[in-house]
mmCIF file with all atom_site columns, C-alpha atoms and ligand atoms in Angstrom:
data_model
loop_
_atom_site.group_PDB
_atom_site.id
_atom_site.type_symbol
_atom_site.label_atom_id
_atom_site.label_alt_id
_atom_site.label_comp_id
_atom_site.label_asym_id
_atom_site.label_entity_id
_atom_site.label_seq_id
_atom_site.pdbx_PDB_ins_code
_atom_site.Cartn_x
_atom_site.Cartn_y
_atom_site.Cartn_z
_atom_site.occupancy
_atom_site.B_iso_or_equiv
_atom_site.pdbx_formal_charge
_atom_site.auth_seq_id
_atom_site.auth_comp_id
_atom_site.auth_asym_id
_atom_site.auth_atom_id
_atom_site.pdbx_PDB_model_num
ATOM   1   C  CA  . MET A 1 1   ? 14.421 88.998  -48.682 1.00 93.00 ? 271 MET A CA  1
ATOM   2   C  CA  . ASN A 1 2   ? 17.863 90.228  -47.596 1.00 97.00 ? 272 ASN A CA  1
ATOM   3   C  CA  . CYS A 1 3   ? 17.825 92.916  -44.995 1.00 98.00 ? 273 CYS A CA  1
ATOM   4   C  CA  . LEU A 1 4   ? 20.467 94.935  -43.285 1.00 99.00 ? 274 LEU A CA  1
ATOM   5   C  CA  . SER A 1 5   ? 20.452 95.378  -39.461 1.00 99.00 ? 275 SER A CA  1
ATOM   6   C  CA  . PRO A 1 6   ? 22.895 97.928  -38.322 1.00 99.00 ? 276 PRO A CA  1
ATOM   7   C  CA  . SER A 1 7   ? 23.855 97.266  -34.773 1.00 98.00 ? 277 SER A CA  1
ATOM   8   C  CA  . ILE A 1 8   ? 23.939 100.569 -32.655 1.00 98.00 ? 278 ILE A CA  1
ATOM   9   C  CA  . LEU A 1 9   ? 26.421 99.129  -30.286 1.00 98.00 ? 279 LEU A CA  1
ATOM   10  C  CA  . ALA A 1 10  ? 29.130 100.553 -32.461 1.00 98.00 ? 280 ALA A CA  1
ATOM   11  C  CA  . ALA A 1 11  ? 27.472 103.911 -32.961 1.00 98.00 ? 281 ALA A CA  1
ATOM   12  C  CA  . ASP A 1 12  ? 28.514 107.187 -31.452 1.00 98.00 ? 282 ASP A CA  1
ATOM   13  C  CA  . PHE A 1 13  ? 25.930 107.758 -28.732 1.00 98.00 ? 283 PHE A CA  1
ATOM   14  C  CA  . THR A 1 14  ? 26.407 111.297 -28.762 1.00 98.00 ? 284 THR A CA  1
ATOM   15  C  CA  . ARG A 1 15  ? 25.125 111.369 -32.491 1.00 98.00 ? 285 ARG A CA  1
ATOM   16  C  CA  . LEU A 1 16  ? 22.772 108.488 -32.280 1.00 98.00 ? 286 LEU A CA  1
ATOM   17  C  CA  . GLY A 1 17  ? 19.695 109.936 -33.864 1.00 98.00 ? 287 GLY A CA  1
ATOM   18  C  CA  . GLU A 1 18  ? 21.836 111.452 -36.622 1.00 98.00 ? 288 GLU A CA  1
ATOM   19  C  CA  . GLN A 1 19  ? 23.557 108.110 -37.189 1.00 98.00 ? 289 GLN A CA  1
ATOM   20  C  CA  . VAL A 1 20  ? 20.462 106.014 -37.194 1.00 98.00 ? 290 VAL A CA  1
ATOM   21  C  CA  . SER A 1 21  ? 18.843 108.585 -39.822 1.00 98.00 ? 291 SER A CA  1
ATOM   22  C  CA  . ALA A 1 22  ? 21.974 108.211 -42.050 1.00 98.00 ? 292 ALA A CA  1
ATOM   23  C  CA  . ALA A 1 23  ? 21.573 104.406 -42.053 1.00 98.00 ? 293 ALA A CA  1
ATOM   24  C  CA  . GLU A 1 24  ? 17.803 104.719 -42.733 1.00 98.00 ? 294 GLU A CA  1
ATOM   25  C  CA  . GLN A 1 25  ? 18.406 107.116 -45.569 1.00 98.00 ? 295 GLN A CA  1
ATOM   26  C  CA  . ALA A 1 26  ? 20.943 104.912 -47.199 1.00 98.00 ? 296 ALA A CA  1
ATOM   27  C  CA  . GLY A 1 27  ? 18.271 101.934 -47.299 1.00 98.00 ? 297 GLY A CA  1
ATOM   28  C  CA  . ALA A 1 28  ? 19.021 99.798  -44.174 1.00 98.00 ? 298 ALA A CA  1
ATOM   29  C  CA  . GLN A 1 29  ? 15.738 98.036  -43.299 1.00 98.00 ? 299 GLN A CA  1
ATOM   30  C  CA  . TYR A 1 30  ? 16.221 96.991  -39.709 1.00 99.00 ? 300 TYR A CA  1
ATOM   31  C  CA  . LEU A 1 31  ? 18.093 98.336  -36.653 1.00 99.00 ? 301 LEU A CA  1
ATOM   32  C  CA  . HIS A 1 32  ? 19.839 96.001  -34.314 1.00 99.00 ? 302 HIS A CA  1
ATOM   33  C  CA  . PHE A 1 33  ? 19.429 96.737  -30.548 1.00 98.00 ? 303 PHE A CA  1
ATOM   34  C  CA  . ASP A 1 34  ? 21.711 94.734  -28.243 1.00 98.00 ? 304 ASP A CA  1
ATOM   35  C  CA  . VAL A 1 35  ? 20.518 94.433  -24.661 1.00 98.00 ? 305 VAL A CA  1
ATOM   36  C  CA  . MET A 1 36  ? 23.187 93.118  -22.394 1.00 98.00 ? 306 MET A CA  1
ATOM   37  C  CA  . ASP A 1 37  ? 22.751 92.262  -18.642 1.00 98.00 ? 307 ASP A CA  1
ATOM   38  C  CA  . GLY A 1 38  ? 26.162 91.766  -17.258 1.00 98.00 ? 308 GLY A CA  1
ATOM   39  C  CA  . CYS A 1 39  ? 25.090 88.233  -16.365 1.00 98.00 ? 309 CYS A CA  1
ATOM   40  C  CA  . PHE A 1 40  ? 24.319 86.162  -19.599 1.00 98.00 ? 310 PHE A CA  1
ATOM   41  C  CA  . VAL A 1 41  ? 27.262 88.293  -20.967 1.00 98.00 ? 311 VAL A CA  1
ATOM   42  C  CA  . PRO A 1 42  ? 29.899 90.197  -19.159 1.00 98.00 ? 312 PRO A CA  1
ATOM   43  C  CA  . ASN A 1 43  ? 29.024 93.609  -20.558 1.00 98.00 ? 313 ASN A CA  1
ATOM   44  C  CA  . ILE A 1 44  ? 26.033 96.009  -19.801 1.00 98.00 ? 314 ILE A CA  1
ATOM   45  C  CA  . SER A 1 45  ? 24.716 98.017  -22.859 1.00 98.00 ? 315 SER A CA  1
ATOM   46  C  CA  . PHE A 1 46  ? 21.555 99.972  -22.913 1.00 98.00 ? 316 PHE A CA  1
ATOM   47  C  CA  . GLY A 1 47  ? 17.822 99.179  -22.512 1.00 98.00 ? 317 GLY A CA  1
ATOM   48  C  CA  . MET A 1 48  ? 14.193 100.532 -22.561 1.00 98.00 ? 318 MET A CA  1
ATOM   49  C  CA  . PRO A 1 49  ? 14.604 104.419 -22.512 1.00 98.00 ? 319 PRO A CA  1
ATOM   50  C  CA  . VAL A 1 50  ? 16.988 104.191 -25.467 1.00 98.00 ? 320 VAL A CA  1
ATOM   51  C  CA  . LEU A 1 51  ? 14.624 101.754 -27.237 1.00 98.00 ? 321 LEU A CA  1
ATOM   52  C  CA  . SER A 1 52  ? 11.630 104.127 -26.760 1.00 98.00 ? 322 SER A CA  1
ATOM   53  C  CA  . SER A 1 53  ? 13.431 107.159 -27.898 1.00 98.00 ? 323 SER A CA  1
ATOM   54  C  CA  . LEU A 1 54  ? 14.526 105.263 -31.078 1.00 98.00 ? 324 LEU A CA  1
ATOM   55  C  CA  . ARG A 1 55  ? 10.922 104.168 -31.729 1.00 98.00 ? 325 ARG A CA  1
ATOM   56  C  CA  . GLU A 1 56  ? 9.857  107.734 -31.775 1.00 98.00 ? 326 GLU A CA  1
ATOM   57  C  CA  . SER A 1 57  ? 12.560 108.752 -34.177 1.00 97.00 ? 327 SER A CA  1
ATOM   58  C  CA  . THR A 1 58  ? 12.784 106.017 -36.742 1.00 98.00 ? 328 THR A CA  1
ATOM   59  C  CA  . ASN A 1 59  ? 10.570 103.734 -38.880 1.00 98.00 ? 329 ASN A CA  1
ATOM   60  C  CA  . LEU A 1 60  ? 13.262 101.157 -39.157 1.00 98.00 ? 330 LEU A CA  1
ATOM   61  C  CA  . MET A 1 61  ? 12.139 97.546  -37.907 1.00 98.00 ? 331 MET A CA  1
ATOM   62  C  CA  . LEU A 1 62  ? 13.425 97.521  -34.301 1.00 99.00 ? 332 LEU A CA  1
ATOM   63  C  CA  . ASP A 1 63  ? 15.414 94.158  -34.140 1.00 99.00 ? 333 ASP A CA  1
ATOM   64  C  CA  . VAL A 1 64  ? 15.933 93.599  -30.383 1.00 99.00 ? 334 VAL A CA  1
ATOM   65  C  CA  . HIS A 1 65  ? 18.516 90.997  -29.270 1.00 99.00 ? 335 HIS A CA  1
ATOM   66  C  CA  . LEU A 1 66  ? 18.108 90.186  -25.740 1.00 99.00 ? 336 LEU A CA  1
ATOM   67  C  CA  . MET A 1 67  ? 21.664 88.894  -24.337 1.00 99.00 ? 337 MET A CA  1
ATOM   68  C  CA  . ILE A 1 68  ? 19.962 88.542  -20.825 1.00 98.00 ? 338 ILE A CA  1
ATOM   69  C  CA  . GLN A 1 69  ? 19.300 85.707  -18.463 1.00 98.00 ? 339 GLN A CA  1
ATOM   70  C  CA  . GLU A 1 70  ? 15.756 84.673  -18.286 1.00 98.00 ? 340 GLU A CA  1
ATOM   71  C  CA  . PRO A 1 71  ? 14.514 87.365  -20.844 1.00 98.00 ? 341 PRO A CA  1
ATOM   72  C  CA  . VAL A 1 72  ? 10.727 86.493  -19.995 1.00 98.00 ? 342 VAL A CA  1
ATOM   73  C  CA  . ARG A 1 73  ? 11.210 88.985  -17.338 1.00 98.00 ? 343 ARG A CA  1
ATOM   74  C  CA  . TYR A 1 74  ? 11.473 91.903  -19.619 1.00 98.00 ? 344 TYR A CA  1
ATOM   75  C  CA  . ILE A 1 75  ? 9.575  90.898  -22.783 1.00 98.00 ? 345 ILE A CA  1
ATOM   76  C  CA  . LYS A 1 76  ? 6.496  92.912  -21.909 1.00 98.00 ? 346 LYS A CA  1
ATOM   77  C  CA  . GLU A 1 77  ? 8.483  96.003  -21.353 1.00 98.00 ? 347 GLU A CA  1
ATOM   78  C  CA  . ILE A 1 78  ? 10.598 95.578  -24.522 1.00 98.00 ? 348 ILE A CA  1
ATOM   79  C  CA  . ALA A 1 79  ? 7.326  95.131  -26.413 1.00 98.00 ? 349 ALA A CA  1
ATOM   80  C  CA  . ASP A 1 80  ? 5.893  98.208  -24.911 1.00 98.00 ? 350 ASP A CA  1
ATOM   81  C  CA  . CYS A 1 81  ? 8.927  100.168 -25.895 1.00 98.00 ? 351 CYS A CA  1
ATOM   82  C  CA  . GLY A 1 82  ? 8.136  99.516  -29.552 1.00 98.00 ? 352 GLY A CA  1
ATOM   83  C  CA  . ALA A 1 83  ? 10.197 96.425  -30.642 1.00 99.00 ? 353 ALA A CA  1
ATOM   84  C  CA  . ASP A 1 84  ? 9.280  94.698  -33.844 1.00 99.00 ? 354 ASP A CA  1
ATOM   85  C  CA  . ILE A 1 85  ? 11.327 91.715  -33.439 1.00 99.00 ? 355 ILE A CA  1
ATOM   86  C  CA  . ILE A 1 86  ? 12.368 90.343  -30.169 1.00 99.00 ? 356 ILE A CA  1
ATOM   87  C  CA  . THR A 1 87  ? 15.140 87.415  -30.041 1.00 99.00 ? 357 THR A CA  1
ATOM   88  C  CA  . VAL A 1 88  ? 16.028 85.564  -26.970 1.00 99.00 ? 358 VAL A CA  1
ATOM   89  C  CA  . HIS A 1 89  ? 18.914 83.291  -26.449 1.00 99.00 ? 359 HIS A CA  1
ATOM   90  C  CA  . ALA A 1 90  ? 17.949 79.443  -26.312 1.00 99.00 ? 360 ALA A CA  1
ATOM   91  C  CA  . GLU A 1 91  ? 20.760 79.232  -23.564 1.00 98.00 ? 361 GLU A CA  1
ATOM   92  C  CA  . ALA A 1 92  ? 19.260 81.868  -21.491 1.00 99.00 ? 362 ALA A CA  1
ATOM   93  C  CA  . CYS A 1 93  ? 15.720 80.497  -21.221 1.00 98.00 ? 363 CYS A CA  1
ATOM   94  C  CA  . THR A 1 94  ? 14.564 77.925  -18.719 1.00 98.00 ? 364 THR A CA  1
ATOM   95  C  CA  . ASP A 1 95  ? 11.293 77.692  -20.707 1.00 98.00 ? 365 ASP A CA  1
ATOM   96  C  CA  . LEU A 1 96  ? 12.120 78.708  -24.312 1.00 98.00 ? 366 LEU A CA  1
ATOM   97  C  CA  . ASN A 1 97  ? 8.532  77.855  -25.359 1.00 98.00 ? 367 ASN A CA  1
ATOM   98  C  CA  . HIS A 1 98  ? 6.886  80.360  -22.928 1.00 98.00 ? 368 HIS A CA  1
ATOM   99  C  CA  . ALA A 1 99  ? 9.354  83.075  -24.077 1.00 98.00 ? 369 ALA A CA  1
ATOM   100 C  CA  . ILE A 1 100 ? 8.238  82.385  -27.787 1.00 98.00 ? 370 ILE A CA  1
ATOM   101 C  CA  . ASP A 1 101 ? 4.559  82.597  -26.514 1.00 98.00 ? 371 ASP A CA  1
ATOM   102 C  CA  . MET A 1 102 ? 5.145  85.900  -24.930 1.00 98.00 ? 372 MET A CA  1
ATOM   103 C  CA  . ILE A 1 103 ? 6.534  87.409  -27.994 1.00 99.00 ? 373 ILE A CA  1
ATOM   104 C  CA  . LYS A 1 104 ? 3.905  85.878  -30.297 1.00 98.00 ? 374 LYS A CA  1
ATOM   105 C  CA  . GLU A 1 105 ? 1.036  86.907  -28.063 1.00 98.00 ? 375 GLU A CA  1
ATOM   106 C  CA  . ARG A 1 106 ? 2.061  90.642  -28.748 1.00 98.00 ? 376 ARG A CA  1
ATOM   107 C  CA  . GLU A 1 107 ? 2.104  89.883  -32.482 1.00 98.00 ? 377 GLU A CA  1
ATOM   108 C  CA  . LEU A 1 108 ? 5.761  90.570  -32.784 1.00 99.00 ? 378 LEU A CA  1
ATOM   109 C  CA  . LEU A 1 109 ? 8.238  88.565  -34.684 1.00 98.00 ? 379 LEU A CA  1
ATOM   110 C  CA  . ALA A 1 110 ? 10.116 85.974  -32.555 1.00 99.00 ? 380 ALA A CA  1
ATOM   111 C  CA  . GLY A 1 111 ? 13.705 85.119  -32.872 1.00 99.00 ? 381 GLY A CA  1
ATOM   112 C  CA  . VAL A 1 112 ? 15.875 82.510  -31.086 1.00 99.00 ? 382 VAL A CA  1
ATOM   113 C  CA  . ALA A 1 113 ? 19.528 83.062  -30.889 1.00 99.00 ? 383 ALA A CA  1
ATOM   114 C  CA  . LEU A 1 114 ? 22.301 80.359  -30.644 1.00 99.00 ? 384 LEU A CA  1
ATOM   115 C  CA  . CYS A 1 115 ? 25.807 81.166  -29.404 1.00 99.00 ? 385 CYS A CA  1
ATOM   116 C  CA  . PRO A 1 116 ? 28.495 79.602  -31.679 1.00 98.00 ? 386 PRO A CA  1
ATOM   117 C  CA  . ALA A 1 117 ? 28.968 76.584  -29.869 1.00 98.00 ? 387 ALA A CA  1
ATOM   118 C  CA  . THR A 1 118 ? 25.344 75.747  -29.155 1.00 98.00 ? 388 THR A CA  1
ATOM   119 C  CA  . SER A 1 119 ? 24.199 72.848  -31.359 1.00 98.00 ? 389 SER A CA  1
ATOM   120 C  CA  . LEU A 1 120 ? 21.376 73.452  -33.960 1.00 98.00 ? 390 LEU A CA  1
ATOM   121 C  CA  . THR A 1 121 ? 19.433 70.603  -32.385 1.00 98.00 ? 391 THR A CA  1
ATOM   122 C  CA  . ALA A 1 122 ? 18.387 73.293  -29.735 1.00 98.00 ? 392 ALA A CA  1
ATOM   123 C  CA  . LEU A 1 123 ? 15.995 74.545  -32.571 1.00 98.00 ? 393 LEU A CA  1
ATOM   124 C  CA  . ASP A 1 124 ? 14.566 71.168  -33.626 1.00 98.00 ? 394 ASP A CA  1
ATOM   125 C  CA  . TYR A 1 125 ? 11.362 71.471  -32.072 1.00 98.00 ? 395 TYR A CA  1
ATOM   126 C  CA  . ILE A 1 126 ? 10.665 75.268  -32.020 1.00 98.00 ? 396 ILE A CA  1
ATOM   127 C  CA  . LEU A 1 127 ? 11.726 76.103  -35.640 1.00 98.00 ? 397 LEU A CA  1
ATOM   128 C  CA  . PRO A 1 128 ? 8.199  76.017  -37.018 1.00 98.00 ? 398 PRO A CA  1
ATOM   129 C  CA  . ARG A 1 129 ? 7.140  78.541  -34.189 1.00 98.00 ? 399 ARG A CA  1
ATOM   130 C  CA  . ILE A 1 130 ? 9.629  81.208  -34.844 1.00 98.00 ? 400 ILE A CA  1
ATOM   131 C  CA  . ASP A 1 131 ? 10.211 83.862  -37.537 1.00 98.00 ? 401 ASP A CA  1
ATOM   132 C  CA  . MET A 1 132 ? 13.879 84.132  -37.206 1.00 99.00 ? 402 MET A CA  1
ATOM   133 C  CA  . ALA A 1 133 ? 16.969 82.074  -36.120 1.00 99.00 ? 403 ALA A CA  1
ATOM   134 C  CA  . LEU A 1 134 ? 19.855 84.136  -35.173 1.00 99.00 ? 404 LEU A CA  1
ATOM   135 C  CA  . ILE A 1 135 ? 23.256 82.407  -35.506 1.00 99.00 ? 405 ILE A CA  1
ATOM   136 C  CA  . MET A 1 136 ? 25.750 84.143  -33.445 1.00 99.00 ? 406 MET A CA  1
ATOM   137 C  CA  . THR A 1 137 ? 29.011 84.382  -35.623 1.00 99.00 ? 407 THR A CA  1
ATOM   138 C  CA  . VAL A 1 138 ? 31.079 85.402  -32.561 1.00 98.00 ? 408 VAL A CA  1
ATOM   139 C  CA  . ASN A 1 139 ? 30.571 84.869  -28.917 1.00 98.00 ? 409 ASN A CA  1
ATOM   140 C  CA  . PRO A 1 140 ? 28.063 87.351  -27.760 1.00 98.00 ? 410 PRO A CA  1
ATOM   141 C  CA  . GLY A 1 141 ? 28.824 90.551  -25.471 1.00 97.00 ? 411 GLY A CA  1
ATOM   142 C  CA  . LEU A 1 142 ? 31.286 92.449  -27.511 1.00 97.00 ? 412 LEU A CA  1
ATOM   143 C  CA  . GLY A 1 143 ? 31.314 94.366  -30.768 1.00 97.00 ? 413 GLY A CA  1
ATOM   144 C  CA  . GLY A 1 144 ? 34.365 94.364  -33.203 1.00 97.00 ? 414 GLY A CA  1
ATOM   145 C  CA  . GLN A 1 145 ? 35.340 90.623  -32.783 1.00 98.00 ? 415 GLN A CA  1
ATOM   146 C  CA  . LYS A 1 146 ? 36.294 88.403  -35.740 1.00 98.00 ? 416 LYS A CA  1
ATOM   147 C  CA  . LEU A 1 147 ? 33.807 86.093  -37.322 1.00 98.00 ? 417 LEU A CA  1
ATOM   148 C  CA  . ILE A 1 148 ? 34.476 82.426  -36.096 1.00 98.00 ? 418 ILE A CA  1
ATOM   149 C  CA  . PRO A 1 149 ? 34.994 80.384  -39.332 1.00 98.00 ? 419 PRO A CA  1
ATOM   150 C  CA  . TYR A 1 150 ? 32.985 77.175  -38.246 1.00 98.00 ? 420 TYR A CA  1
ATOM   151 C  CA  . THR A 1 151 ? 29.770 79.156  -37.985 1.00 99.00 ? 421 THR A CA  1
ATOM   152 C  CA  . LEU A 1 152 ? 29.628 79.202  -41.726 1.00 99.00 ? 422 LEU A CA  1
ATOM   153 C  CA  . ASP A 1 153 ? 28.948 75.493  -41.574 1.00 98.00 ? 423 ASP A CA  1
ATOM   154 C  CA  . LYS A 1 154 ? 26.326 76.027  -39.104 1.00 98.00 ? 424 LYS A CA  1
ATOM   155 C  CA  . ILE A 1 155 ? 24.526 78.600  -41.280 1.00 99.00 ? 425 ILE A CA  1
ATOM   156 C  CA  . ARG A 1 156 ? 24.763 76.313  -44.068 1.00 99.00 ? 426 ARG A CA  1
ATOM   157 C  CA  . ASP A 1 157 ? 23.414 73.337  -42.162 1.00 99.00 ? 427 ASP A CA  1
ATOM   158 C  CA  . LEU A 1 158 ? 20.507 75.472  -40.817 1.00 99.00 ? 428 LEU A CA  1
ATOM   159 C  CA  . LYS A 1 159 ? 19.543 76.565  -44.215 1.00 99.00 ? 429 LYS A CA  1
ATOM   160 C  CA  . LYS A 1 160 ? 19.424 73.061  -45.425 1.00 98.00 ? 430 LYS A CA  1
ATOM   161 C  CA  . ILE A 1 161 ? 17.045 72.115  -42.414 1.00 98.00 ? 431 ILE A CA  1
ATOM   162 C  CA  . ILE A 1 162 ? 14.809 75.023  -43.082 1.00 98.00 ? 432 ILE A CA  1
ATOM   163 C  CA  . ASP A 1 163 ? 14.512 74.183  -46.739 1.00 98.00 ? 433 ASP A CA  1
ATOM   164 C  CA  . ARG A 1 164 ? 14.151 70.407  -46.044 1.00 98.00 ? 434 ARG A CA  1
ATOM   165 C  CA  . ARG A 1 165 ? 11.205 71.237  -43.661 1.00 98.00 ? 435 ARG A CA  1
ATOM   166 C  CA  . GLY A 1 166 ? 9.596  73.637  -46.076 1.00 98.00 ? 436 GLY A CA  1
ATOM   167 C  CA  . LEU A 1 167 ? 9.847  76.516  -43.731 1.00 98.00 ? 437 LEU A CA  1
ATOM   168 C  CA  . LYS A 1 168 ? 10.546 80.211  -44.372 1.00 98.00 ? 438 LYS A CA  1
ATOM   169 C  CA  . THR A 1 169 ? 12.511 81.013  -41.139 1.00 98.00 ? 439 THR A CA  1
ATOM   170 C  CA  . ASP A 1 170 ? 14.766 83.986  -41.694 1.00 99.00 ? 440 ASP A CA  1
ATOM   171 C  CA  . ILE A 1 171 ? 18.530 83.345  -40.816 1.00 99.00 ? 441 ILE A CA  1
ATOM   172 C  CA  . GLU A 1 172 ? 20.072 86.321  -39.109 1.00 99.00 ? 442 GLU A CA  1
ATOM   173 C  CA  . VAL A 1 173 ? 23.943 86.469  -38.484 1.00 99.00 ? 443 VAL A CA  1
ATOM   174 C  CA  . ASP A 1 174 ? 25.656 88.604  -35.935 1.00 99.00 ? 444 ASP A CA  1
ATOM   175 C  CA  . GLY A 1 175 ? 29.258 89.508  -35.345 1.00 98.00 ? 445 GLY A CA  1
ATOM   176 C  CA  . GLY A 1 176 ? 32.217 90.163  -37.510 1.00 98.00 ? 446 GLY A CA  1
ATOM   177 C  CA  . ILE A 1 177 ? 30.302 90.891  -40.434 1.00 98.00 ? 447 ILE A CA  1
ATOM   178 C  CA  . ASN A 1 178 ? 32.132 93.357  -42.721 1.00 98.00 ? 448 ASN A CA  1
ATOM   179 C  CA  . PHE A 1 179 ? 32.796 94.057  -46.485 1.00 98.00 ? 449 PHE A CA  1
ATOM   180 C  CA  . LYS A 1 180 ? 34.972 90.762  -46.633 1.00 98.00 ? 450 LYS A CA  1
ATOM   181 C  CA  . THR A 1 181 ? 32.851 88.481  -44.626 1.00 98.00 ? 451 THR A CA  1
ATOM   182 C  CA  . LEU A 1 182 ? 29.340 89.513  -45.766 1.00 98.00 ? 452 LEU A CA  1
ATOM   183 C  CA  . GLU A 1 183 ? 29.551 87.516  -48.958 1.00 98.00 ? 453 GLU A CA  1
ATOM   184 C  CA  . HIS A 1 184 ? 30.654 84.387  -47.172 1.00 98.00 ? 454 HIS A CA  1
ATOM   185 C  CA  . VAL A 1 185 ? 27.485 84.554  -44.800 1.00 99.00 ? 455 VAL A CA  1
ATOM   186 C  CA  . LEU A 1 186 ? 25.315 85.284  -47.634 1.00 98.00 ? 456 LEU A CA  1
ATOM   187 C  CA  . ASP A 1 187 ? 26.545 82.278  -49.717 1.00 98.00 ? 457 ASP A CA  1
ATOM   188 C  CA  . ALA A 1 188 ? 26.022 79.992  -46.725 1.00 98.00 ? 458 ALA A CA  1
ATOM   189 C  CA  . GLY A 1 189 ? 22.244 81.076  -46.554 1.00 98.00 ? 459 GLY A CA  1
ATOM   190 C  CA  . ALA A 1 190 ? 21.981 84.201  -44.090 1.00 99.00 ? 460 ALA A CA  1
ATOM   191 C  CA  . ASN A 1 191 ? 19.370 86.801  -45.191 1.00 98.00 ? 461 ASN A CA  1
ATOM   192 C  CA  . ILE A 1 192 ? 19.286 89.134  -42.155 1.00 99.00 ? 462 ILE A CA  1
ATOM   193 C  CA  . ILE A 1 193 ? 22.645 90.711  -41.620 1.00 99.00 ? 463 ILE A CA  1
ATOM   194 C  CA  . VAL A 1 194 ? 23.795 92.447  -38.546 1.00 99.00 ? 464 VAL A CA  1
ATOM   195 C  CA  . SER A 1 195 ? 26.671 94.704  -38.744 1.00 98.00 ? 465 SER A CA  1
ATOM   196 C  CA  . GLY A 1 196 ? 28.074 97.127  -36.093 1.00 98.00 ? 466 GLY A CA  1
ATOM   197 C  CA  . SER A 1 197 ? 31.670 98.294  -36.733 1.00 98.00 ? 467 SER A CA  1
ATOM   198 C  CA  . ALA A 1 198 ? 31.405 98.151  -40.523 1.00 98.00 ? 468 ALA A CA  1
ATOM   199 C  CA  . VAL A 1 199 ? 28.496 100.378 -40.636 1.00 98.00 ? 469 VAL A CA  1
ATOM   200 C  CA  . PHE A 1 200 ? 29.370 102.776 -37.829 1.00 98.00 ? 470 PHE A CA  1
ATOM   201 C  CA  . ASP A 1 201 ? 33.150 103.249 -38.293 1.00 98.00 ? 471 ASP A CA  1
ATOM   202 C  CA  . GLY A 1 202 ? 33.517 105.971 -40.684 1.00 98.00 ? 472 GLY A CA  1
ATOM   203 C  CA  . ASP A 1 203 ? 30.698 107.337 -42.872 1.00 98.00 ? 473 ASP A CA  1
ATOM   204 C  CA  . VAL A 1 204 ? 27.520 105.604 -41.858 1.00 98.00 ? 474 VAL A CA  1
ATOM   205 C  CA  . GLU A 1 205 ? 25.755 106.471 -45.203 1.00 98.00 ? 475 GLU A CA  1
ATOM   206 C  CA  . GLU A 1 206 ? 28.458 105.285 -47.388 1.00 98.00 ? 476 GLU A CA  1
ATOM   207 C  CA  . ASN A 1 207 ? 29.156 102.166 -45.519 1.00 98.00 ? 477 ASN A CA  1
ATOM   208 C  CA  . THR A 1 208 ? 25.537 101.201 -45.321 1.00 99.00 ? 478 THR A CA  1
ATOM   209 C  CA  . LYS A 1 209 ? 25.105 101.656 -49.135 1.00 98.00 ? 479 LYS A CA  1
ATOM   210 C  CA  . ARG A 1 210 ? 28.319 99.567  -49.721 1.00 98.00 ? 480 ARG A CA  1
ATOM   211 C  CA  . LEU A 1 211 ? 26.905 96.652  -47.562 1.00 98.00 ? 481 LEU A CA  1
ATOM   212 C  CA  . LEU A 1 212 ? 23.612 96.866  -49.276 1.00 98.00 ? 482 LEU A CA  1
ATOM   213 C  CA  . ASP A 1 213 ? 25.289 96.832  -52.552 1.00 98.00 ? 483 ASP A CA  1
ATOM   214 C  CA  . ILE A 1 214 ? 26.976 93.520  -51.744 1.00 98.00 ? 484 ILE A CA  1
ATOM   215 C  CA  . MET A 1 215 ? 23.611 92.257  -50.742 1.00 98.00 ? 485 MET A CA  1
ATOM   216 C  CA  . LYS A 1 216 ? 21.655 92.845  -53.959 1.00 95.00 ? 486 LYS A CA  1
HETATM 217 C  C1  . DX5 B 2 .   ? 27.581 91.112  -30.214 1.00 54.87 ? 7   DX5 B C1  1
HETATM 218 C  C2  . DX5 B 2 .   ? 26.491 91.775  -30.510 1.00 54.87 ? 7   DX5 B C2  1
HETATM 219 C  C3  . DX5 B 2 .   ? 26.642 92.376  -32.052 1.00 54.87 ? 7   DX5 B C3  1
HETATM 220 C  C4  . DX5 B 2 .   ? 27.588 93.429  -32.310 1.00 54.87 ? 7   DX5 B C4  1
HETATM 221 C  C5  . DX5 B 2 .   ? 28.157 93.154  -33.667 1.00 54.87 ? 7   DX5 B C5  1
HETATM 222 O  O1  . DX5 B 2 .   ? 27.459 90.496  -28.900 1.00 54.87 ? 7   DX5 B O1  1
HETATM 223 O  O2  . DX5 B 2 .   ? 25.458 90.998  -30.581 1.00 54.87 ? 7   DX5 B O2  1
HETATM 224 O  O3  . DX5 B 2 .   ? 25.240 92.857  -32.266 1.00 54.87 ? 7   DX5 B O3  1
HETATM 225 O  O4  . DX5 B 2 .   ? 27.186 94.850  -32.107 1.00 54.87 ? 7   DX5 B O4  1
HETATM 226 O  O5  . DX5 B 2 .   ? 29.289 94.035  -33.796 1.00 54.87 ? 7   DX5 B O5  1
HETATM 227 P  P1  . DX5 B 2 .   ? 30.186 93.800  -35.046 1.00 54.87 ? 7   DX5 B P1  1
HETATM 228 O  O6  . DX5 B 2 .   ? 29.505 93.873  -36.324 1.00 54.87 ? 7   DX5 B O6  1
HETATM 229 O  O7  . DX5 B 2 .   ? 31.274 95.080  -34.804 1.00 54.87 ? 7   DX5 B O7  1
HETATM 230 O  O8  . DX5 B 2 .   ? 31.014 92.597  -34.839 1.00 54.87 ? 7   DX5 B O8  1
HETATM 231 ZN ZN1 . ZN  B 3 .   ? 23.446 91.377  -31.494 1.00 54.87 ? 8   ZN  B ZN1 1
#
């Protein structure tokens, strides 16, 4: 199933609740929540208090993307704040297997993210254990960047691997997805679509509906 995951990194934080409701009303299924630690990526974004507040105000699937070094340190707290999906970066984990265990023990969906230049081989042994693979289509850490074209080949390659192995793993894509690039990532095989600027720049409800229309 195709799902849209608006990334609140691009939201107007003075009107966060209102904008999230607009995306939900328009039919978005997930809400993408980017946690940055100023270490794995240069920026710092937001964390637990914002996540708990959102949990109280929305029924959307909370799709938490941890751009933090050694995320095992925070998985318990993030889960307690009401995350539905927790995605960790393969590059940020000394023990990726343990991170996946911690997510699955809490009966949440587990995702593993790869930066654009990280090879798909990093997923070889853990693919059957995870629910979602997040292929970063830009370098993580900043919204509003341009999609890196070679990541389309990477999505295509991953889709082939998943099908060949008879798995049902979701492929999420994140970074530079807009009204133009959306059809390219869908064609390549992605089914969970993160979009920040394209949703939150302008009329959120209208943008969400337009993106969902392309995804039908
Ligand atoms: C980038 C973040 C993205 C970001 C996407 O590091 O992981 O989720 O918000 O923003 P856009 O869609 O504007 O590229
Ligand atoms: Zn993200």
